[in-house]
C-alpha cells in the first residue's frame, strides 16, 4: 500500500498508467473486433480509450517546461554526440507536448477552430524525430560499449598467453586476416558481432530497456503518419509494452538510462 | 522554473493547480454571465471548467488506498480527540473515494446501471462528514493553542509583576468578544499550518453543503471559496512544513 501511495504521488507515474490502460484498451478493442464480439462492448472499450486519451492530454499539460529543463541540463554533457542527441531529442519532445496542448485546447472546446488533423500530424512528426534521436543515442552507447568489451576481451586473451580463441572471446573487428574468407567468414563475423551485442545488452539492463522502449514506441508515429501501417493490434501491443517498461523505470529508478 | 517542475511533478500539486483553475472558471463565469456580449467567453469558460473537472478524476483514481493509509496513521495519534476525529474523518474519506470511483465508472460508460444522483449525494454526504470532523479537530487544536497563549501571557505577566491587563477584568460583552478575537488571532498567528488547515476546511465545506441543499449559495461564492481552498492546498504542497501534522 505504501508503495502504491509513493508511486501514484508522482504525476508522471499516473500518466504512464493511463497510457498503459489506453493501449491495453486499443489492443483489446482490436482483439474483440477480430473475434466478433458484441458492438456494444466494442463501443464501450472505444469510449474508454477516448476518455483515457483526453485525460492523458490534460495530465500532460505543462510537460513542455519539463522537457525544456531537461534539454537545458543536457547541453552541459561532456560527450559531443550524446549532448547533441539528447538535447535535440528533448527539444523535439517539448515541441511534441506543445502540439499536444494545442490538440487538448481543440478537443476540450477552448479553441474550436484548431485543425485537429494538421496538429496531430505535426505532433507525431516531432515525436518521431525525438524517438529517432533516442535510438541514435542508444546505438552510439551500444557501439561504445561493444568497442570497450571487445578491447577488454582481447586484452584478457593477450594476458592469458593468447591461446585458441574460443567462441565469442575473439570479438574480432579487424581480426587476423585469413585469406580468401568470403561468405562463411562474413557469417562468422556477423555471428560474433551479434553475440557481442547480446553480451553488452545483457550486462546493461537500463540500456536494453531504453532500446526496447524506443523501438516499441517507434511503431506508433510510423503508423499514425502513414509511413508504415502496422495496424491497431501491433500499435496497441507496442504501446502497452513500452508503457510497462517506462513504469518499471519509475518504480526502480536504477533502471533509468543516465547520460 | 525548477520549482514549478518540482511542484507539478507531484500529483497533488498538479491536481490543486487544476482545481484552482476549475474554481476560477466558475467564479469568472458567475461574474461575466450577466454582462452582455460575453457569451462566447462564458461558453469557453464553461468548457474549460468541465474538461478540467473531468480530467481531475484521473488524479483521484486510486486515492482510496491513500485514505486507508491515512486512517491507519491517524489511529496512532497520541491525543484522544484528534485520534477519534481524524480516524473517523479518514474513514469517511475512504467511503467518499469509493463513491467517487463508482461515479467515474459510470461517467466513462463502463456500466450504465448506476444511479448517478444517488451516488453523488452519498459522496457529498461523506465528504461533508469528513470535513466536519476535520473542523472539530481544528477547533480542538485552536482551543489548545488559545490555552497556551493565555498560559504564556500569564507567565510573562507574573515575571514582570504587573497587574493583569485587558481580558481578565472584561465585564462588558463587546470587550469580551474583542479579547476573544484577539486571542484567536494570536493563537492562529503562532501556528500557520493550523490556520491554513482551518481555512481550507471551512472553504471546502460550503461545496457539499450546497450540493446537499443544506446551505444553498450561488456559483460565485462556491467558485471563490474553492479557489481559496485550492490555493491553501497548493501552499501545503509547495511548502511541506505548512502541512498540519498529527502528534
Tab-separated table of C-alpha atoms in Angstrom:
chain	number	residue	atom	x	y	z
A	1	UNK	CA	0.000	0.000	0.000
A	2	UNK	CA	2.830	2.314	0.889
A	3	UNK	CA	4.496	1.558	-2.456
A	4	UNK	CA	1.302	2.487	-4.347
A	5	UNK	CA	0.976	5.762	-2.421
A	6	UNK	CA	4.573	6.695	-3.173
A	7	UNK	CA	4.269	5.612	-6.812
A	8	UNK	CA	0.983	7.402	-7.505
A	9	UNK	CA	2.233	10.596	-5.855
A	10	UNK	CA	4.308	11.220	-8.988
A	11	UNK	CA	2.169	12.721	-11.740
A	12	UNK	CA	4.301	11.048	-14.407
A	13	UNK	CA	3.523	7.639	-12.910
A	14	UNK	CA	-0.209	8.249	-13.186
A	15	UNK	CA	0.171	9.397	-16.767
A	16	UNK	CA	2.113	6.232	-17.649
A	17	UNK	CA	-0.576	4.064	-16.028
A	18	UNK	CA	-3.218	5.824	-18.118
A	19	UNK	CA	-1.056	5.283	-21.209
A	20	UNK	CA	-0.758	1.570	-20.443
A	21	UNK	CA	-4.529	1.386	-19.942
A	22	UNK	CA	-5.163	3.291	-23.184
A	23	UNK	CA	-3.023	0.960	-25.301
A	24	UNK	CA	-4.445	-2.072	-23.488
A	25	UNK	CA	-7.915	-0.845	-24.499
A	26	UNK	CA	-6.730	-0.364	-28.068
A	27	UNK	CA	-5.302	-3.899	-28.145
A	28	UNK	CA	-8.419	-5.316	-26.504
A	29	UNK	CA	-10.665	-3.473	-28.956
A	30	UNK	CA	-8.737	-4.890	-31.891
A	31	UNK	CA	-8.868	-8.417	-30.443
A	32	UNK	CA	-12.607	-8.128	-29.782
A	33	UNK	CA	-13.174	-6.912	-33.318
A	34	UNK	CA	-11.207	-9.864	-34.746
A	35	UNK	CA	-13.236	-12.348	-32.693
A	36	UNK	CA	-16.566	-10.749	-33.467
A	37	UNK	CA	-17.599	-9.509	-30.038
A	38	UNK	CA	-20.797	-7.520	-29.492
A	39	UNK	CA	-20.772	-3.973	-30.903
A	40	UNK	CA	-21.960	-2.695	-27.521
A	41	UNK	CA	-18.806	-3.945	-25.801
A	42	UNK	CA	-16.605	-2.634	-28.611
A	43	UNK	CA	-18.261	0.768	-28.286
A	44	UNK	CA	-17.627	0.785	-24.533
A	45	UNK	CA	-13.939	-0.051	-24.987
A	46	UNK	CA	-13.563	2.638	-27.663
A	47	UNK	CA	-15.287	5.169	-25.415
A	48	UNK	CA	-12.972	4.301	-22.505
A	49	UNK	CA	-9.972	4.653	-24.804
A	50	UNK	CA	-11.207	8.094	-25.882
A	51	UNK	CA	-11.647	9.181	-22.258
A	52	UNK	CA	-8.171	7.929	-21.389
A	53	UNK	CA	-6.636	9.747	-24.347
A	54	UNK	CA	-8.288	13.053	-23.431
A	55	UNK	CA	-7.462	12.603	-19.751
A	56	UNK	CA	-3.823	11.975	-20.595
A	57	UNK	CA	-3.697	15.191	-22.607
A	58	UNK	CA	-4.806	17.088	-19.528
A	59	UNK	CA	-2.310	15.229	-17.339
A	60	UNK	CA	0.433	16.226	-19.787
A	61	UNK	CA	-0.260	19.963	-19.666
A	62	UNK	CA	2.947	21.585	-18.539
A	63	UNK	CA	5.291	18.785	-19.667
A	64	UNK	CA	6.849	21.168	-22.206
A	65	UNK	CA	8.517	23.013	-19.353
A	66	UNK	CA	9.928	19.734	-18.038
A	67	UNK	CA	11.310	18.802	-21.478
A	68	UNK	CA	12.910	22.250	-21.904
A	69	UNK	CA	14.584	21.950	-18.493
A	70	UNK	CA	15.953	18.528	-19.438
A	71	UNK	CA	17.262	19.985	-22.725
A	72	UNK	CA	18.935	22.800	-20.772
A	73	UNK	CA	20.618	20.254	-18.496
A	74	UNK	CA	21.705	18.079	-21.434
A	75	UNK	CA	23.605	20.970	-23.040
A	76	UNK	CA	26.260	20.579	-20.339
A	77	UNK	CA	27.162	16.978	-21.139
A	78	UNK	CA	30.795	16.273	-21.969
A	79	UNK	CA	30.403	13.829	-24.874
A	80	UNK	CA	29.544	15.701	-28.101
A	81	UNK	CA	27.392	13.012	-29.687
A	82	UNK	CA	25.406	12.412	-26.510
A	83	UNK	CA	24.999	16.145	-25.982
A	84	UNK	CA	23.615	16.592	-29.495
A	85	UNK	CA	21.317	13.577	-29.466
A	86	UNK	CA	19.825	14.119	-26.027
A	87	UNK	CA	19.357	17.884	-26.386
A	88	UNK	CA	17.693	17.599	-29.801
A	89	UNK	CA	15.521	14.735	-28.514
A	90	UNK	CA	14.295	16.821	-25.553
A	91	UNK	CA	13.655	19.844	-27.765
A	92	UNK	CA	11.547	17.714	-30.091
A	93	UNK	CA	9.683	16.346	-27.082
A	94	UNK	CA	8.983	19.881	-25.905
A	95	UNK	CA	7.537	20.717	-29.333
A	96	UNK	CA	5.511	17.488	-29.282
A	97	UNK	CA	3.997	18.437	-25.914
A	98	UNK	CA	3.256	21.944	-27.175
A	99	UNK	CA	1.335	20.492	-30.163
A	100	UNK	CA	-0.398	18.124	-27.760
A	101	UNK	CA	-1.527	21.072	-25.631
A	102	UNK	CA	-2.979	22.722	-28.748
A	103	UNK	CA	-4.841	19.480	-29.520
A	104	UNK	CA	-6.229	19.423	-25.971
A	105	UNK	CA	-7.414	23.008	-26.331
A	106	UNK	CA	-9.144	21.997	-29.558
A	107	UNK	CA	-10.734	18.822	-28.161
A	108	UNK	CA	-11.969	20.461	-24.953
A	109	UNK	CA	-13.671	23.240	-26.904
A	110	UNK	CA	-11.441	26.136	-25.918
A	111	UNK	CA	-10.148	26.667	-29.440
A	112	UNK	CA	-12.748	25.044	-31.700
A	113	UNK	CA	-11.134	26.266	-34.922
A	114	UNK	CA	-7.984	24.163	-34.385
A	115	UNK	CA	-7.337	21.814	-37.324
A	116	UNK	CA	-7.098	18.557	-35.360
A	117	UNK	CA	-5.614	16.529	-38.215
A	118	UNK	CA	-2.863	19.030	-39.009
A	119	UNK	CA	-1.764	19.456	-35.410
A	120	UNK	CA	-1.961	15.699	-34.753
A	121	UNK	CA	0.323	15.051	-37.732
A	122	UNK	CA	2.717	17.760	-36.504
A	123	UNK	CA	2.828	16.313	-33.019
A	124	UNK	CA	3.549	12.789	-34.321
A	125	UNK	CA	6.300	14.152	-36.551
A	126	UNK	CA	8.082	15.744	-33.587
A	127	UNK	CA	7.553	12.569	-31.587
A	128	UNK	CA	9.127	10.538	-34.395
A	129	UNK	CA	12.171	12.847	-34.571
A	130	UNK	CA	12.636	12.591	-30.811
A	131	UNK	CA	12.457	8.775	-30.944
A	132	UNK	CA	14.983	8.674	-33.820
A	133	UNK	CA	17.340	10.823	-31.719
A	134	UNK	CA	16.863	8.492	-28.756
A	135	UNK	CA	17.625	5.445	-30.864
A	136	UNK	CA	20.738	7.162	-32.325
A	137	UNK	CA	21.925	7.827	-28.799
A	138	UNK	CA	21.257	4.191	-27.868
A	139	UNK	CA	23.162	2.988	-30.962
A	140	UNK	CA	26.104	5.230	-30.056
A	141	UNK	CA	26.170	3.944	-26.478
A	142	UNK	CA	25.956	0.346	-27.699
A	143	UNK	CA	28.839	0.914	-30.123
A	144	UNK	CA	30.995	2.450	-27.379
A	145	UNK	CA	30.249	-0.453	-25.048
A	146	UNK	CA	30.913	-3.037	-27.762
A	147	UNK	CA	34.302	-1.430	-28.502
A	148	UNK	CA	35.087	-1.403	-24.793
A	149	UNK	CA	34.022	-5.014	-24.397
A	150	UNK	CA	35.963	-6.267	-27.404
A	151	UNK	CA	39.151	-4.451	-26.390
A	152	UNK	CA	38.760	-5.811	-22.832
A	153	UNK	CA	38.348	-9.315	-24.266
A	154	UNK	CA	41.425	-9.046	-26.478
A	155	UNK	CA	43.426	-7.694	-23.519
A	156	UNK	CA	42.326	-10.678	-21.462
A	157	UNK	CA	43.301	-13.060	-24.225
A	158	UNK	CA	46.729	-11.439	-24.625
A	159	UNK	CA	47.240	-11.617	-20.901
A	160	UNK	CA	46.329	-15.296	-20.701
A	161	UNK	CA	49.010	-16.159	-23.271
A	162	UNK	CA	46.863	-15.900	-26.410
A	163	UNK	CA	45.585	-19.467	-26.734
A	164	UNK	CA	42.967	-20.683	-29.173
A	165	UNK	CA	40.248	-18.042	-29.218
A	166	UNK	CA	37.067	-19.697	-28.099
A	167	UNK	CA	33.627	-18.662	-29.273
A	168	UNK	CA	32.753	-15.055	-28.523
A	169	UNK	CA	36.075	-14.103	-26.995
A	170	UNK	CA	37.598	-13.015	-30.299
A	171	UNK	CA	35.290	-10.051	-30.935
A	172	UNK	CA	37.387	-9.627	-33.980
A	173	UNK	CA	36.520	-6.397	-35.693
A	174	UNK	CA	39.715	-6.483	-37.605
A	175	UNK	CA	40.876	-9.973	-36.850
A	176	UNK	CA	43.907	-11.674	-38.250
A	177	UNK	CA	43.344	-11.771	-41.981
A	178	UNK	CA	42.738	-15.298	-43.143
A	179	UNK	CA	42.961	-15.099	-46.907
A	180	UNK	CA	40.003	-15.995	-49.145
A	181	UNK	CA	37.274	-15.859	-46.425
A	182	UNK	CA	34.165	-14.927	-48.417
A	183	UNK	CA	30.719	-15.712	-47.186
A	184	UNK	CA	31.446	-18.156	-44.332
A	185	UNK	CA	33.880	-15.732	-42.716
A	186	UNK	CA	31.346	-12.902	-43.085
A	187	UNK	CA	28.704	-15.075	-41.454
A	188	UNK	CA	31.073	-15.884	-38.607
A	189	UNK	CA	31.943	-12.220	-38.133
A	190	UNK	CA	28.259	-11.329	-38.077
A	191	UNK	CA	27.563	-14.063	-35.569
A	192	UNK	CA	30.345	-12.806	-33.320
A	193	UNK	CA	29.028	-9.242	-33.546
A	194	UNK	CA	25.532	-10.385	-32.615
A	195	UNK	CA	26.867	-12.354	-29.670
A	196	UNK	CA	28.908	-9.357	-28.528
A	197	UNK	CA	25.808	-7.177	-28.808
A	198	UNK	CA	23.816	-9.663	-26.738
A	199	UNK	CA	26.561	-9.706	-24.120
A	200	UNK	CA	26.687	-5.921	-23.931
A	201	UNK	CA	22.919	-5.587	-23.622
A	202	UNK	CA	22.709	-8.328	-21.026
A	203	UNK	CA	25.277	-6.524	-18.933
A	204	UNK	CA	23.484	-3.148	-19.136
A	205	UNK	CA	19.773	-3.546	-18.344
A	206	UNK	CA	18.997	0.200	-18.441
A	207	UNK	CA	20.341	0.415	-21.995
A	208	UNK	CA	18.428	-2.704	-23.063
A	209	UNK	CA	15.224	-1.320	-21.564
A	210	UNK	CA	15.714	2.003	-23.311
A	211	UNK	CA	16.370	0.358	-26.695
A	212	UNK	CA	13.302	-1.898	-26.435
A	213	UNK	CA	11.142	1.002	-25.240
A	214	UNK	CA	12.192	3.341	-28.063
A	215	UNK	CA	11.874	0.572	-30.652
A	216	UNK	CA	8.323	-0.230	-29.486
A	217	UNK	CA	7.399	3.440	-29.366
A	218	UNK	CA	8.652	3.914	-32.923
A	219	UNK	CA	5.749	1.931	-34.366
A	220	UNK	CA	3.188	4.413	-33.056
A	221	UNK	CA	4.155	7.550	-35.015
A	222	UNK	CA	5.152	5.421	-38.032
A	223	UNK	CA	1.607	4.030	-38.127
A	224	UNK	CA	-0.117	7.343	-37.405
A	225	UNK	CA	1.890	9.235	-40.054
A	226	UNK	CA	1.134	6.533	-42.614
A	227	UNK	CA	4.815	5.677	-43.147
A	228	UNK	CA	4.427	2.045	-42.104
A	229	UNK	CA	0.885	0.915	-41.430
A	230	UNK	CA	1.132	-1.900	-38.910
A	231	UNK	CA	-2.466	-1.971	-37.749
A	232	UNK	CA	-4.095	-1.169	-34.413
A	233	UNK	CA	-3.174	-4.511	-32.876
A	234	UNK	CA	0.572	-4.029	-33.249
A	235	UNK	CA	0.336	-0.374	-32.214
A	236	UNK	CA	-1.651	-1.337	-29.114
A	237	UNK	CA	0.795	-4.099	-28.184
A	238	UNK	CA	3.889	-1.950	-28.702
A	239	UNK	CA	2.342	0.950	-26.788
A	240	UNK	CA	1.433	-1.349	-23.903
A	241	UNK	CA	4.928	-2.886	-23.751
A	242	UNK	CA	6.669	0.498	-23.816
A	243	UNK	CA	4.322	1.883	-21.132
A	244	UNK	CA	5.011	-1.110	-18.866
A	245	UNK	CA	8.761	-0.652	-19.375
A	246	UNK	CA	8.601	3.046	-18.509
A	247	UNK	CA	6.509	2.221	-15.405
A	248	UNK	CA	9.324	-0.155	-14.419
A	249	UNK	CA	11.866	2.670	-14.743
A	250	UNK	CA	9.692	4.772	-12.428
A	251	UNK	CA	9.379	2.018	-9.835
A	252	UNK	CA	13.079	1.090	-9.996
A	253	UNK	CA	14.998	4.315	-10.701
A	254	UNK	CA	18.265	2.377	-11.225
A	255	UNK	CA	16.737	1.028	-14.461
A	256	UNK	CA	16.696	4.542	-15.877
A	257	UNK	CA	19.386	5.226	-18.504
A	258	UNK	CA	21.599	8.020	-17.231
A	259	UNK	CA	23.658	10.051	-19.683
B	1	UNK	CA	11.158	27.024	-13.455
B	2	UNK	CA	12.829	24.298	-11.435
B	3	UNK	CA	10.456	24.868	-8.501
B	4	UNK	CA	7.456	24.814	-10.856
B	5	UNK	CA	8.598	21.482	-12.290
B	6	UNK	CA	9.161	20.007	-8.848
B	7	UNK	CA	5.684	21.203	-7.869
B	8	UNK	CA	3.956	19.807	-10.949
B	9	UNK	CA	5.814	16.504	-10.731
B	10	UNK	CA	3.725	15.723	-7.670
B	11	UNK	CA	0.236	14.503	-8.435
B	12	UNK	CA	-1.236	16.575	-5.627
B	13	UNK	CA	0.470	19.731	-6.854
B	14	UNK	CA	-0.938	19.345	-10.354
B	15	UNK	CA	-4.339	18.413	-9.012
B	16	UNK	CA	-4.506	21.537	-6.801
B	17	UNK	CA	-3.446	23.698	-9.750
B	18	UNK	CA	-6.216	22.267	-11.916
B	19	UNK	CA	-8.691	22.624	-9.064
B	20	UNK	CA	-7.750	26.296	-8.718
B	21	UNK	CA	-8.283	26.687	-12.486
B	22	UNK	CA	-11.658	24.952	-12.270
B	23	UNK	CA	-12.969	27.196	-9.485
B	24	UNK	CA	-11.518	30.327	-11.098
B	25	UNK	CA	-13.541	29.477	-14.214
B	26	UNK	CA	-16.647	29.030	-12.054
B	27	UNK	CA	-16.098	32.400	-10.403
B	28	UNK	CA	-15.348	34.207	-13.669
B	29	UNK	CA	-18.406	32.650	-15.290
B	30	UNK	CA	-20.606	33.918	-12.463
B	31	UNK	CA	-19.132	37.399	-12.774
B	32	UNK	CA	-19.331	37.583	-16.578
B	33	UNK	CA	-22.667	35.852	-17.203
B	34	UNK	CA	-24.921	38.871	-16.528
B	35	UNK	CA	-22.789	41.067	-18.807
B	36	UNK	CA	-23.918	41.419	-22.399
B	37	UNK	CA	-21.676	40.367	-25.290
B	38	UNK	CA	-19.626	37.936	-23.191
B	39	UNK	CA	-21.468	34.787	-24.211
B	40	UNK	CA	-18.539	33.319	-26.149
B	41	UNK	CA	-16.135	33.827	-23.252
B	42	UNK	CA	-18.651	32.349	-20.818
B	43	UNK	CA	-19.097	29.314	-23.086
B	44	UNK	CA	-15.334	28.817	-23.300
B	45	UNK	CA	-15.002	29.103	-19.516
B	46	UNK	CA	-17.735	26.505	-19.101
B	47	UNK	CA	-15.992	24.120	-21.496
B	48	UNK	CA	-12.635	24.615	-19.754
B	49	UNK	CA	-14.223	24.060	-16.357
B	50	UNK	CA	-15.937	20.854	-17.416
B	51	UNK	CA	-12.897	19.392	-19.176
B	52	UNK	CA	-10.619	20.172	-16.215
B	53	UNK	CA	-13.186	18.716	-13.825
B	54	UNK	CA	-13.434	15.516	-15.895
B	55	UNK	CA	-9.669	15.280	-16.227
B	56	UNK	CA	-9.163	15.666	-12.475
B	57	UNK	CA	-10.980	12.370	-11.933
B	58	UNK	CA	-7.832	10.658	-13.205
B	59	UNK	CA	-5.950	12.212	-10.307
B	60	UNK	CA	-8.445	10.806	-7.827
B	61	UNK	CA	-8.448	7.202	-9.034
B	62	UNK	CA	-6.691	5.041	-6.510
B	63	UNK	CA	-6.912	7.591	-3.709
B	64	UNK	CA	-8.923	5.033	-1.720
B	65	UNK	CA	-5.582	3.472	-0.839
B	66	UNK	CA	-4.223	6.870	0.269
B	67	UNK	CA	-7.228	7.375	2.527
B	68	UNK	CA	-6.912	3.866	4.017
B	69	UNK	CA	-3.248	4.517	4.764
B	70	UNK	CA	-4.122	7.874	6.354
B	71	UNK	CA	-6.718	6.086	8.538
B	72	UNK	CA	-4.070	3.632	9.708
B	73	UNK	CA	-1.721	6.501	10.540
B	74	UNK	CA	-4.337	8.521	12.415
B	75	UNK	CA	-5.121	5.568	14.707
B	76	UNK	CA	-1.692	6.158	16.243
B	77	UNK	CA	-2.235	9.799	17.212
B	78	UNK	CA	-1.497	10.451	20.868
B	79	UNK	CA	-4.366	12.777	21.880
B	80	UNK	CA	-7.813	11.214	22.116
B	81	UNK	CA	-9.801	13.936	20.329
B	82	UNK	CA	-7.547	14.196	17.251
B	83	UNK	CA	-7.272	10.402	17.118
B	84	UNK	CA	-11.046	9.948	17.104
B	85	UNK	CA	-11.782	12.834	14.760
B	86	UNK	CA	-9.068	12.077	12.227
B	87	UNK	CA	-9.778	8.330	12.119
B	88	UNK	CA	-13.482	8.912	11.523
B	89	UNK	CA	-12.721	11.692	9.021
B	90	UNK	CA	-10.389	9.420	7.060
B	91	UNK	CA	-12.926	6.566	7.129
B	92	UNK	CA	-15.480	8.927	5.633
B	93	UNK	CA	-12.899	9.915	3.014
B	94	UNK	CA	-12.453	6.237	2.125
B	95	UNK	CA	-16.197	5.931	1.531
B	96	UNK	CA	-16.180	9.208	-0.425
B	97	UNK	CA	-13.430	7.922	-2.724
B	98	UNK	CA	-15.285	4.639	-3.235
B	99	UNK	CA	-18.411	6.579	-4.276
B	100	UNK	CA	-16.242	8.781	-6.487
B	101	UNK	CA	-14.721	5.741	-8.222
B	102	UNK	CA	-18.202	4.336	-8.843
B	103	UNK	CA	-19.247	7.678	-10.364
B	104	UNK	CA	-16.135	7.569	-12.566
B	105	UNK	CA	-17.001	4.069	-13.795
B	106	UNK	CA	-20.430	5.452	-14.737
B	107	UNK	CA	-19.008	8.550	-16.440
B	108	UNK	CA	-16.634	6.628	-18.750
B	109	UNK	CA	-19.522	4.418	-19.794
B	110	UNK	CA	-18.254	1.094	-18.442
B	111	UNK	CA	-21.591	0.413	-16.802
B	112	UNK	CA	-24.973	2.077	-17.110
B	113	UNK	CA	-26.943	0.643	-14.212
B	114	UNK	CA	-25.741	3.202	-11.676
B	115	UNK	CA	-27.981	5.923	-10.284
B	116	UNK	CA	-25.737	8.946	-10.675
B	117	UNK	CA	-27.764	11.279	-8.420
B	118	UNK	CA	-27.918	8.826	-5.534
B	119	UNK	CA	-24.193	8.118	-5.551
B	120	UNK	CA	-23.385	11.801	-5.964
B	121	UNK	CA	-25.469	12.590	-2.879
B	122	UNK	CA	-23.752	9.797	-0.955
B	123	UNK	CA	-20.316	11.075	-1.975
B	124	UNK	CA	-21.219	14.659	-0.960
B	125	UNK	CA	-22.589	13.464	2.386
B	126	UNK	CA	-19.469	11.528	3.343
B	127	UNK	CA	-17.212	14.325	2.149
B	128	UNK	CA	-19.224	16.687	4.355
B	129	UNK	CA	-18.874	14.381	7.392
B	130	UNK	CA	-15.121	14.107	6.875
B	131	UNK	CA	-14.767	17.904	6.641
B	132	UNK	CA	-16.919	18.415	9.769
B	133	UNK	CA	-14.760	16.001	11.740
B	134	UNK	CA	-11.599	17.731	10.491
B	135	UNK	CA	-13.075	21.050	11.610
B	136	UNK	CA	-13.814	19.611	15.075
B	137	UNK	CA	-10.191	18.577	15.279
B	138	UNK	CA	-9.090	22.055	14.136
B	139	UNK	CA	-11.282	23.673	16.816
B	140	UNK	CA	-9.763	21.398	19.441
B	141	UNK	CA	-6.238	22.351	18.333
B	142	UNK	CA	-7.225	26.055	18.305
B	143	UNK	CA	-8.549	25.775	21.864
B	144	UNK	CA	-5.272	24.150	22.927
B	145	UNK	CA	-3.322	26.969	21.258
B	146	UNK	CA	-5.502	29.599	22.929
B	147	UNK	CA	-4.894	27.999	26.329
B	148	UNK	CA	-1.191	28.040	25.549
B	149	UNK	CA	-1.301	31.755	24.670
B	150	UNK	CA	-3.167	32.598	27.917
B	151	UNK	CA	-0.718	30.487	29.880
B	152	UNK	CA	2.313	32.163	28.265
B	153	UNK	CA	0.832	35.600	28.782
B	154	UNK	CA	0.098	34.850	32.446
B	155	UNK	CA	3.666	33.600	32.949
B	156	UNK	CA	5.107	36.710	31.292
B	157	UNK	CA	2.955	38.956	33.442
B	158	UNK	CA	3.849	37.105	36.647
B	159	UNK	CA	7.547	37.501	35.935
B	160	UNK	CA	7.074	41.200	35.086
B	161	UNK	CA	4.959	41.519	38.252
B	162	UNK	CA	2.362	43.817	36.748
B	163	UNK	CA	-1.379	43.940	37.082
B	164	UNK	CA	-3.005	41.527	34.584
B	165	UNK	CA	-4.332	43.638	31.751
B	166	UNK	CA	-7.197	43.588	29.337
B	167	UNK	CA	-9.280	40.494	29.197
B	168	UNK	CA	-9.236	39.280	32.776
B	169	UNK	CA	-11.241	42.230	34.024
B	170	UNK	CA	-13.550	42.428	30.965
B	171	UNK	CA	-17.141	42.813	32.098
B	172	UNK	CA	-18.886	44.157	29.013
B	173	UNK	CA	-19.731	41.786	26.189
B	174	UNK	CA	-18.038	43.711	23.397
B	175	UNK	CA	-14.763	43.810	25.302
B	176	UNK	CA	-15.007	40.064	25.920
B	177	UNK	CA	-15.658	39.427	22.237
B	178	UNK	CA	-12.799	41.713	21.259
B	179	UNK	CA	-10.347	39.973	23.563
B	180	UNK	CA	-11.573	36.551	22.422
B	181	UNK	CA	-10.976	37.507	18.803
B	182	UNK	CA	-7.570	38.906	19.684
B	183	UNK	CA	-6.703	35.663	21.446
B	184	UNK	CA	-7.918	33.652	18.448
B	185	UNK	CA	-5.866	35.816	16.100
B	186	UNK	CA	-2.763	35.420	18.255
B	187	UNK	CA	-3.088	31.641	18.502
B	188	UNK	CA	-3.555	31.262	14.761
B	189	UNK	CA	-0.662	33.587	14.011
B	190	UNK	CA	1.620	31.354	16.093
B	191	UNK	CA	0.558	28.286	14.169
B	192	UNK	CA	0.241	28.955	10.418
B	193	UNK	CA	-0.371	25.293	9.464
B	194	UNK	CA	-3.412	25.250	11.747
B	195	UNK	CA	-4.706	28.495	10.200
B	196	UNK	CA	-4.228	27.100	6.702
B	197	UNK	CA	-5.977	23.837	7.555
B	198	UNK	CA	-8.918	25.596	9.225
B	199	UNK	CA	-9.362	27.995	6.301
B	200	UNK	CA	-9.154	25.107	3.833
B	201	UNK	CA	-11.766	23.010	5.670
B	202	UNK	CA	-14.120	25.959	6.166
B	203	UNK	CA	-13.920	26.840	2.467
B	204	UNK	CA	-14.269	23.229	1.365
B	205	UNK	CA	-17.371	22.546	3.426
B	206	UNK	CA	-19.522	25.055	1.543
B	207	UNK	CA	-19.465	22.929	-1.624
B	208	UNK	CA	-21.031	19.725	-0.204
B	209	UNK	CA	-23.424	21.787	1.895
B	210	UNK	CA	-24.604	23.442	-1.308
B	211	UNK	CA	-24.815	20.076	-3.154
B	212	UNK	CA	-26.853	18.516	-0.346
B	213	UNK	CA	-29.173	21.523	-0.316
B	214	UNK	CA	-28.459	22.314	3.339
B	215	UNK	CA	-26.977	25.743	2.678
B	216	UNK	CA	-27.680	26.903	-0.849
B	217	UNK	CA	-25.324	29.515	-2.260
B	218	UNK	CA	-24.519	30.807	-5.721
B	219	UNK	CA	-21.747	29.597	-8.068
B	220	UNK	CA	-19.777	32.781	-7.395
B	221	UNK	CA	-19.334	32.001	-3.700
B	222	UNK	CA	-18.600	28.337	-4.421
B	223	UNK	CA	-16.008	29.388	-7.005
B	224	UNK	CA	-14.382	31.868	-4.633
B	225	UNK	CA	-14.110	29.523	-1.660
B	226	UNK	CA	-13.000	26.693	-3.938
B	227	UNK	CA	-10.229	28.920	-5.298
B	228	UNK	CA	-9.134	29.958	-1.777
B	229	UNK	CA	-9.023	26.359	-0.554
B	230	UNK	CA	-7.100	25.252	-3.684
B	231	UNK	CA	-4.519	27.992	-3.066
B	232	UNK	CA	-4.238	26.852	0.568
B	233	UNK	CA	-3.746	23.290	-0.707
B	234	UNK	CA	-1.069	24.444	-3.178
B	235	UNK	CA	0.811	26.181	-0.357
B	236	UNK	CA	0.882	22.947	1.687
B	237	UNK	CA	2.258	21.061	-1.333
B	238	UNK	CA	4.866	23.679	-2.219
B	239	UNK	CA	5.935	24.151	1.431
B	240	UNK	CA	5.534	20.799	3.229
B	241	UNK	CA	6.281	22.427	6.611
B	242	UNK	CA	2.930	24.227	6.300
B	243	UNK	CA	1.060	20.924	6.465
B	244	UNK	CA	-0.730	20.348	9.787
B	245	UNK	CA	0.960	17.428	11.492
B	246	UNK	CA	-0.639	14.978	13.911
B	247	UNK	CA	1.412	14.243	17.002
